[in-house]
XYZ file of C-alpha atoms in Angstrom:
454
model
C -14.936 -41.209 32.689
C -15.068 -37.972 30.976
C -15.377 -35.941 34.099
C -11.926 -37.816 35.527
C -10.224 -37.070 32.246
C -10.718 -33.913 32.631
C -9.633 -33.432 36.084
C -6.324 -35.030 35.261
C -5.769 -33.096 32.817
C -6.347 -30.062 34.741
C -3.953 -31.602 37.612
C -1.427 -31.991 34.855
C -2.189 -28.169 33.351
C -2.005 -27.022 36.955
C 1.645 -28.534 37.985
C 2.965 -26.520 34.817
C 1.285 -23.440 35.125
C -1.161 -23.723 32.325
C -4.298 -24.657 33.907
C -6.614 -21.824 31.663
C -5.841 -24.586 29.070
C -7.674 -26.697 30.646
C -10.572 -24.514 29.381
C -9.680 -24.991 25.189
C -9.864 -28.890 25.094
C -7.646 -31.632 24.081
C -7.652 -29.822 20.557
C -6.714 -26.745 21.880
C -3.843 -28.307 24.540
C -2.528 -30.042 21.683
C -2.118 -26.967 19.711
C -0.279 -25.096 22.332
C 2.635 -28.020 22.893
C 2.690 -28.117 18.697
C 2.839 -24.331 18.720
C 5.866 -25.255 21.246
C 7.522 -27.764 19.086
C 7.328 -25.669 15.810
C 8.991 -22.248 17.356
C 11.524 -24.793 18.946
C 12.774 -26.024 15.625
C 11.818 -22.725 13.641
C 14.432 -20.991 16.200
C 17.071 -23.627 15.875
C 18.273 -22.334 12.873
C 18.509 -18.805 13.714
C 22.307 -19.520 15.071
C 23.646 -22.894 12.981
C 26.158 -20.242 11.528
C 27.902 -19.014 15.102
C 29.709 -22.402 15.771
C 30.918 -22.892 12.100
C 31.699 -19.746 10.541
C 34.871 -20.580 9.508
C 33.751 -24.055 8.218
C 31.066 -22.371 6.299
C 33.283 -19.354 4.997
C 36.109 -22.338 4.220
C 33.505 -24.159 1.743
C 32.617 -21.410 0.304
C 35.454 -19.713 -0.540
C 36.020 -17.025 2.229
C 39.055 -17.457 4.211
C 39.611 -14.000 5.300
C 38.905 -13.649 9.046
C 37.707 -10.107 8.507
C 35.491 -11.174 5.123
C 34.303 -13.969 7.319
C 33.224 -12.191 9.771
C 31.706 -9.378 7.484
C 30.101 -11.775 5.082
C 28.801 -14.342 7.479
C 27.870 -12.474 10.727
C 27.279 -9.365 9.323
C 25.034 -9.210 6.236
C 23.220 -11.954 6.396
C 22.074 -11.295 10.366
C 20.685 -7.820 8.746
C 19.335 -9.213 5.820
C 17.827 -12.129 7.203
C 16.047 -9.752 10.344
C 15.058 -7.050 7.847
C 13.089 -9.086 5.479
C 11.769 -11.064 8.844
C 10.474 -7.442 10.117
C 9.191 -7.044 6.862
C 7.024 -10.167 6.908
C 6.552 -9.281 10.346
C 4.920 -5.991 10.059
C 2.634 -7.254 7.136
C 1.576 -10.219 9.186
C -0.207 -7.770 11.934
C -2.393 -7.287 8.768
C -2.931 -10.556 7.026
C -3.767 -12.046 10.675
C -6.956 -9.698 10.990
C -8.067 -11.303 7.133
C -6.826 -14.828 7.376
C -6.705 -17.551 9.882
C -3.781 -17.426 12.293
C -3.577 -21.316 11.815
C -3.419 -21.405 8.439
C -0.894 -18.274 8.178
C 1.253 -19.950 11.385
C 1.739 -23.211 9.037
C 2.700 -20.867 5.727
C 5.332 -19.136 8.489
C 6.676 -22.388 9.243
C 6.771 -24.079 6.005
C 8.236 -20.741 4.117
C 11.118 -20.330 6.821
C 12.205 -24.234 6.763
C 12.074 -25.025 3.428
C 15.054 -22.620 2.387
C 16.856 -23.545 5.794
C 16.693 -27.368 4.593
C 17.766 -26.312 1.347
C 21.004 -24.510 2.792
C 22.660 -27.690 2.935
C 22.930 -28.063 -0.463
C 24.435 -24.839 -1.070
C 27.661 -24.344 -3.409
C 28.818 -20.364 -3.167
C 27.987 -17.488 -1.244
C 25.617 -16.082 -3.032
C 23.266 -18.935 -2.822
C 24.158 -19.552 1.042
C 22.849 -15.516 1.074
C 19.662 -16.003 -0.529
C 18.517 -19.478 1.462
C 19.582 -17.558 4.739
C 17.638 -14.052 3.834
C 14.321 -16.124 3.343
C 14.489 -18.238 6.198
C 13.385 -14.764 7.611
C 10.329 -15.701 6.711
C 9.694 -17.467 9.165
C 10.470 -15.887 12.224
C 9.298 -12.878 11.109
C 5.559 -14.460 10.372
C 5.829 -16.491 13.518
C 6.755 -14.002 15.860
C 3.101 -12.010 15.839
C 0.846 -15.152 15.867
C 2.668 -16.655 18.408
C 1.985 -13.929 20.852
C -1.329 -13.625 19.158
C -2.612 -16.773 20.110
C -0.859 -16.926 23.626
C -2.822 -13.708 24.399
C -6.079 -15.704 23.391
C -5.640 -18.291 25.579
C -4.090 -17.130 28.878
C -5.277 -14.610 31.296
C -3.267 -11.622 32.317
C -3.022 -14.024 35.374
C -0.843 -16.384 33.803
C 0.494 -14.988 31.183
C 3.919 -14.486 32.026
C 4.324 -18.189 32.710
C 3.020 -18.838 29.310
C 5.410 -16.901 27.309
C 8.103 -18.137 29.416
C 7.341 -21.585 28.322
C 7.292 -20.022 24.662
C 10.648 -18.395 25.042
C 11.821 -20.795 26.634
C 11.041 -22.976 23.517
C 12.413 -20.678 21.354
C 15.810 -20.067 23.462
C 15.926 -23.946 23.602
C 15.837 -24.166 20.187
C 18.968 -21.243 19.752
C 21.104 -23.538 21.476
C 20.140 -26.647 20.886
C 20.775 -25.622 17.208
C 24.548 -23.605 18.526
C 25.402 -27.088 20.258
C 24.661 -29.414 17.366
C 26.328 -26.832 15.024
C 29.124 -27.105 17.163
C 29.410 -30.676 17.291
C 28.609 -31.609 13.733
C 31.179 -29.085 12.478
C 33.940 -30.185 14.834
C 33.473 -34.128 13.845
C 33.313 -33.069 10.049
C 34.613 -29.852 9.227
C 33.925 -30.294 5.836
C 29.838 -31.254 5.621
C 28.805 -31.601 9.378
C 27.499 -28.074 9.144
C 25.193 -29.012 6.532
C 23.953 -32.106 7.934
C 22.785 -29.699 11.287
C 20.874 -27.290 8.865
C 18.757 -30.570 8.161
C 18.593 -32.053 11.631
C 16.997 -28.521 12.700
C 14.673 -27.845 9.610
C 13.199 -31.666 9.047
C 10.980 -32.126 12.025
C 9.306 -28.714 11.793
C 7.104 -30.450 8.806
C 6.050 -33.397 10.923
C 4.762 -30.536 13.959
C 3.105 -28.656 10.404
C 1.358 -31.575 9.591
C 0.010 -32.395 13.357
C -0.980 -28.784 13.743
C -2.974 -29.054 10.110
C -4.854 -31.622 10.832
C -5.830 -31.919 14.324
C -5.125 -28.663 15.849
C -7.386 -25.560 16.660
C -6.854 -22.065 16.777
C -8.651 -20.335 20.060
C -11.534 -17.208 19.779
C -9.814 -14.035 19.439
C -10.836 -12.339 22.577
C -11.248 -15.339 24.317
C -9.111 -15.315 27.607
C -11.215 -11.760 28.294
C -14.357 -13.025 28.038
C -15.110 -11.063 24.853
C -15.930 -12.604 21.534
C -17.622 -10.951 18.525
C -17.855 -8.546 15.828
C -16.539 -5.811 18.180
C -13.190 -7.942 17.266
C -12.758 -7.364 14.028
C -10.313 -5.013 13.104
C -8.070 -4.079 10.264
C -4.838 -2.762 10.776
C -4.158 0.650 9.522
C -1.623 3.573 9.613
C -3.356 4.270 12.979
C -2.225 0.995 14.640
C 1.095 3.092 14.461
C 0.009 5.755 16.714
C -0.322 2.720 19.718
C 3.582 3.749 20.118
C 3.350 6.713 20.705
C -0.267 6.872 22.911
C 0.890 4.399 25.013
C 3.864 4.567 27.063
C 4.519 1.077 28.001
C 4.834 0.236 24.123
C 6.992 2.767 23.481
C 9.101 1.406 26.899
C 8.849 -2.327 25.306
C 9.952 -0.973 21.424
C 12.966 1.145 22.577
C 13.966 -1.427 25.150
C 14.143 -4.283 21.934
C 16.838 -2.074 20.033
C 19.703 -1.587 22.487
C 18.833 -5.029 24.264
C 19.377 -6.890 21.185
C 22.711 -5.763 20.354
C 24.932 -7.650 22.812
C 23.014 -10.829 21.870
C 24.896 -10.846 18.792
C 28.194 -11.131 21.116
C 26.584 -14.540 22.580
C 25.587 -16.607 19.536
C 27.406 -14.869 16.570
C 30.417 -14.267 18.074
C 31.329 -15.566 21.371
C 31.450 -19.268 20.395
C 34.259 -18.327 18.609
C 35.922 -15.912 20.551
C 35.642 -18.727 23.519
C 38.125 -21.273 20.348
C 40.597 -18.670 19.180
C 41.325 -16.420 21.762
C 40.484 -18.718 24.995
C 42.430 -21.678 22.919
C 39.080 -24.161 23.071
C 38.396 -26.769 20.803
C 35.159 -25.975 18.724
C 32.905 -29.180 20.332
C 34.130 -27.100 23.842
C 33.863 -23.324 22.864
C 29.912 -24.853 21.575
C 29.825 -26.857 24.937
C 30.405 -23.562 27.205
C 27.738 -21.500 24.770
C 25.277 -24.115 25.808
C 26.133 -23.648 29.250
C 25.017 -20.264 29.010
C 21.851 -21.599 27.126
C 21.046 -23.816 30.076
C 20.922 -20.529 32.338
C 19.340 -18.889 29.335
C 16.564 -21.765 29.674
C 16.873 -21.243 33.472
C 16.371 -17.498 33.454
C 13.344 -17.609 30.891
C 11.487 -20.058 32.187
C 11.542 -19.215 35.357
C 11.725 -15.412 34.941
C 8.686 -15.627 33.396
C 7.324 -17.700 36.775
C 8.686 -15.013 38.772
C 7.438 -12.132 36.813
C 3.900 -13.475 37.037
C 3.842 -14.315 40.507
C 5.458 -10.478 41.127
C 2.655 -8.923 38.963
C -0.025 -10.950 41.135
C 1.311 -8.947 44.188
C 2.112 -5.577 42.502
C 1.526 -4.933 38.829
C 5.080 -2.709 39.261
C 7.390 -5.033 40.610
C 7.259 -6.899 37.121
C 9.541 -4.392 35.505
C 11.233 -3.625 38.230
C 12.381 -7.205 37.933
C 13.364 -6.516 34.500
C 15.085 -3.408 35.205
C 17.734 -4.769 37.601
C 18.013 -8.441 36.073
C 19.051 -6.476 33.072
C 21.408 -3.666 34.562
C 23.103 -6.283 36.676
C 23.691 -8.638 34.064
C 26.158 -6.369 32.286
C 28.706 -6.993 34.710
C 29.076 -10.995 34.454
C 28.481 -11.002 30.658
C 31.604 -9.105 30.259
C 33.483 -11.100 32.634
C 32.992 -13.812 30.604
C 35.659 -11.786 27.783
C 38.657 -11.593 30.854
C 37.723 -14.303 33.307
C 38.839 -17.155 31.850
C 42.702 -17.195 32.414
C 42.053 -15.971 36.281
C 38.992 -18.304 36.999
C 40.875 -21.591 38.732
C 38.855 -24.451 37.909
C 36.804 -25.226 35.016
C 33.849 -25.761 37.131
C 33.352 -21.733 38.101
C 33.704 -20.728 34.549
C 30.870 -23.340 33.180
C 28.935 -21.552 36.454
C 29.663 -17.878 35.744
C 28.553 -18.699 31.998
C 25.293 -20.523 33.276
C 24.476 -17.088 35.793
C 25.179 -14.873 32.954
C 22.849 -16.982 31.049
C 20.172 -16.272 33.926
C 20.547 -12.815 34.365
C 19.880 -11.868 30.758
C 17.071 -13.731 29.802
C 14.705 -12.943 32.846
C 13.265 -9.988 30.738
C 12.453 -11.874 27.433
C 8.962 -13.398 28.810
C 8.257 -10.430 30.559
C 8.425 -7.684 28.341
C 5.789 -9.932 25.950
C 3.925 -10.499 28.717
C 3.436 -6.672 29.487
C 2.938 -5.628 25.703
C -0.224 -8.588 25.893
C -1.489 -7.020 29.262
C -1.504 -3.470 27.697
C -3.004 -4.144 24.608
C -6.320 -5.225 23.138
C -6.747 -8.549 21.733
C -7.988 -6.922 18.526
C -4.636 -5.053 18.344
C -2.092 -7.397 19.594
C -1.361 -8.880 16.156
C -0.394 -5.332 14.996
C 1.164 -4.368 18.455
C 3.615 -7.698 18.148
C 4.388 -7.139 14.501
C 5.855 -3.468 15.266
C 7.575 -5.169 18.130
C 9.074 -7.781 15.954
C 10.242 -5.222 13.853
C 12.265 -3.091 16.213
C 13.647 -6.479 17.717
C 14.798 -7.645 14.161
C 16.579 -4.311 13.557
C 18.270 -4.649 17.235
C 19.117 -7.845 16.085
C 20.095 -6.942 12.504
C 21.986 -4.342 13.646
C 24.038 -5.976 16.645
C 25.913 -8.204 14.761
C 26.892 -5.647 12.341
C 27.816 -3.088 15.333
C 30.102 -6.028 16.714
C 31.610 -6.820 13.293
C 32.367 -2.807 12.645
C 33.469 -2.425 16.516
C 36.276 -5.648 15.589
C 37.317 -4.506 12.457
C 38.235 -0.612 14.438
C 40.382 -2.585 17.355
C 42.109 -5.889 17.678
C 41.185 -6.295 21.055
C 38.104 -8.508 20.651
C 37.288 -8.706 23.876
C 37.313 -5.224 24.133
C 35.348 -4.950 20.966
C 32.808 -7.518 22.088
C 32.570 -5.964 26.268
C 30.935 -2.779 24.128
C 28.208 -4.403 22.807
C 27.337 -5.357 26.034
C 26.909 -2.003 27.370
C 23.931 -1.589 25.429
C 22.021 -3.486 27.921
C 22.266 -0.422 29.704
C 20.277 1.768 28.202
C 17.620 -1.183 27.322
C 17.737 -1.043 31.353
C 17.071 2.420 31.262
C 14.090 1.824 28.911
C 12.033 -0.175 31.273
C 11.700 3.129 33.114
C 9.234 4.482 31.022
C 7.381 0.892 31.514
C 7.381 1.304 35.080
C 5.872 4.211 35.340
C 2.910 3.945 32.820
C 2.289 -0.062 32.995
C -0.536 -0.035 35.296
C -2.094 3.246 33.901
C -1.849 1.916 30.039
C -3.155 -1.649 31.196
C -6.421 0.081 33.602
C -6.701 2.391 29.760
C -7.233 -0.690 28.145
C -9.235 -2.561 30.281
C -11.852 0.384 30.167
C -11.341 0.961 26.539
C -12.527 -3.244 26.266
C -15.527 -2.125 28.200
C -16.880 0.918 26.122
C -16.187 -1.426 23.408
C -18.427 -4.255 24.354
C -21.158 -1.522 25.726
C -21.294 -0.027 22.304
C -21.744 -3.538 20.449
């Protein structure tokens, strides 16, 4: 009975990619979809404010366009990401003392609390601090996720497996943007609040299932290594991993730029779509989730690709990257001007679910390579620095598209700048290209002289 159990579940694992699961047990299957189901709802969040920022700024106080846009997609996005990066950067440290498990379910339970406590909000200045320490969380998250995907996949399916974790936590972006959206347009007033609640609540029902019947897997474990040759503190030296190898340095300059024009598609371009395409809210949030359906698309399935590209030639995986994220420029900014030329409805939901595609294909990757290249001992500290320059891309997009608006009145113009900075994050991947199989053979042979000297 046991034996046939098993073999369906490995079937199952199989169809989706994950059959090295098959390997941790029911515990340790459950924990991955919970892992899932957490980041889904820890990331939903993240964007509530995009679809309702002038229903938010409007019960608060703030009717200003230009304070609204300051005040509630500009400080908050840096504040929120720099604390996060703080958190972040500490948690490559804390996760070589504590249990990841235990220090996943603090992550989750410091960054919802504050985000189900928004609701209840009554000025600014409280809106500010809820919204700062929901940073918390996906700032602590962000490193043990990757943490623990390392420990169970294989280089040989990794890429798959951080697809299906970015996909969960793009899923969750605009899930959150679309209920936003409709909440706010039905009731202006308080259906803004009632989403912060909708997205928050079920995270402590997935914290409670992970608590008690959940298991974390053996550091080390998808390499065959396990030990005391594992144990590792993180240190000032961790630091020097950016510069000595040049695929992190590739991934860590590639997160600045590359984050930027994401703060054109879910801070502002939900409402650029209502007040200069003449939308309604519930259709400006409708068309955002459009692009999150190619988002979902492209990262899911981006990661598939990436993996199955890496099986043939280790290269081809940023090469992938490279043009998927030149190329997608060029429809992201049609999006700003197409609108009044595009003749039916239909090609403008479909040019907003390709753009969606094109820009999320490097997402699994790039946390796929940083896993390949690095050892399992280090790739706490290795995502924690990576987290960091992501936050201040994303910190610092939203504020670079709020100072671009308030210089011009052209938004679109405003917003099609932004965008260019996937060019250089293109440009970045170069220095991935060239070093990824060289780093990843370094620390292959590095795990070797390792598990010789222990």
């Amino acid at each position: 009975m046991n034996q046939k159990q098993t073999k369906r579940e490995t079937t199952y694992l199989r169809f989706f990619g994950l059959a090295e699961l098959a390997d941790h047990g029911a515990r340790g299957i459950l924990a991955f979809w919970v892992i899932l189901g957490m980041a889904f709802f820890l990331f939903g969040d993240q964007n509530l404010i995009a679809p309702n920022m002038k229903n938010i700024g409007a019960s608060l106080g703030i009717t200003d366009p230009n304070e609204v846009d300051w005040k509630l997609g500009g400080i908050i996005p840096v504040l929120f990401f720099i604390l996060g990066g703080v958190v972040s950067l500490s948690m490559g440290y804390l996760s070589q003392t504590f249990s990841r498990k235990n220090l996943l379910l603090a992550t989750v339970l410091l960054g919802e609390i504050p985000c189900f406590l928004t609701a209840y909000v009554e000025t600014y200045d409280q809106f500010l601090i809820l919204r700062t320490l929901c940073g918390f969380g996906l700032g602590g998250i962000f490193p043990l996720l990757f943490s623990l995907i390392g420990d169970y996949f294989s280089s040989q399916s990794r890429a798959i497996a951080t697809g299906y974790v970015s996909l969960a936590m793009g899923l969750g972006v605009g899930v959150g943007q679309l209920l936003g959206g409709i909440l706010g347009g039905a009731d202006p007033i308080n259906g803004w609040r009632a989403s912060f609640i909708y997205m928050s609540a079920p995270s402590f029902l997935f914290a409670a299932i992970y608590l008690f019947f959940c298991k974390e897997p053996k550091r080390g474990g998808a390499e065959g290594i396990v030990g005391d040759e594992l144990s590792h503190k993180i240190s000032l030296k961790d630091f020097k991993l950016l510069f000595e190898s040049k695929t992190n340095l590739g991934a860590f300059l590639q997160g600045l730029p590359g984050c930027i024009p994401w703060g054109v598609f879910f801070v502002y371009l939900a409402d650029y779509y209502e007040h200069t395409y003449h939308l309604s809210k519930e259709i400006s949030a409708g068309m955002i989730t459009f692009s999150a359906v190619g988002i979902f698309i492209g990262t899911f399935f981006g990661g598939v690709l990436g993996q199955i590209l890496y099986n043939i030639k280790k290269t081809y995986q940023p090469l992938l990257c490279i043009g998927t994220t030149f190329f997608g420029v060029f429809p992201a900014i049609l999006l700003l001007y197409s609108f009044d030329i595009v003749p039916y409805m239909g090609l403008f939901i479909a040019l907003n679910i390709f753009t969606g595609i094109m820009i999320s294909i490097t997402g699994p990757n790039v946390r796929a390579v940083l896993l390949n290249v690095n050892e399992p001992k280090s790739r706490s500290a290795i995502f924690s620095i990576y987290n960091l320059t992501d936050d201040l891309g994303k910190g610092l997009g939203p504020v670079m598209s709020a100072v671009i608006l308030g210089l011009t009145p052209d938004r679109g113009l405003a917003l099609s700048i932004s965008i260019l900075f996937w060019i250089p994050c293109a440009l970045a991947w170069l220095l991935i290209l060239f070093n990824y199989e060289k780093d990843e053979d370094r620390m292959l042979q590095l795990m070797k002289q390792n598990v010789s000297k222990a």
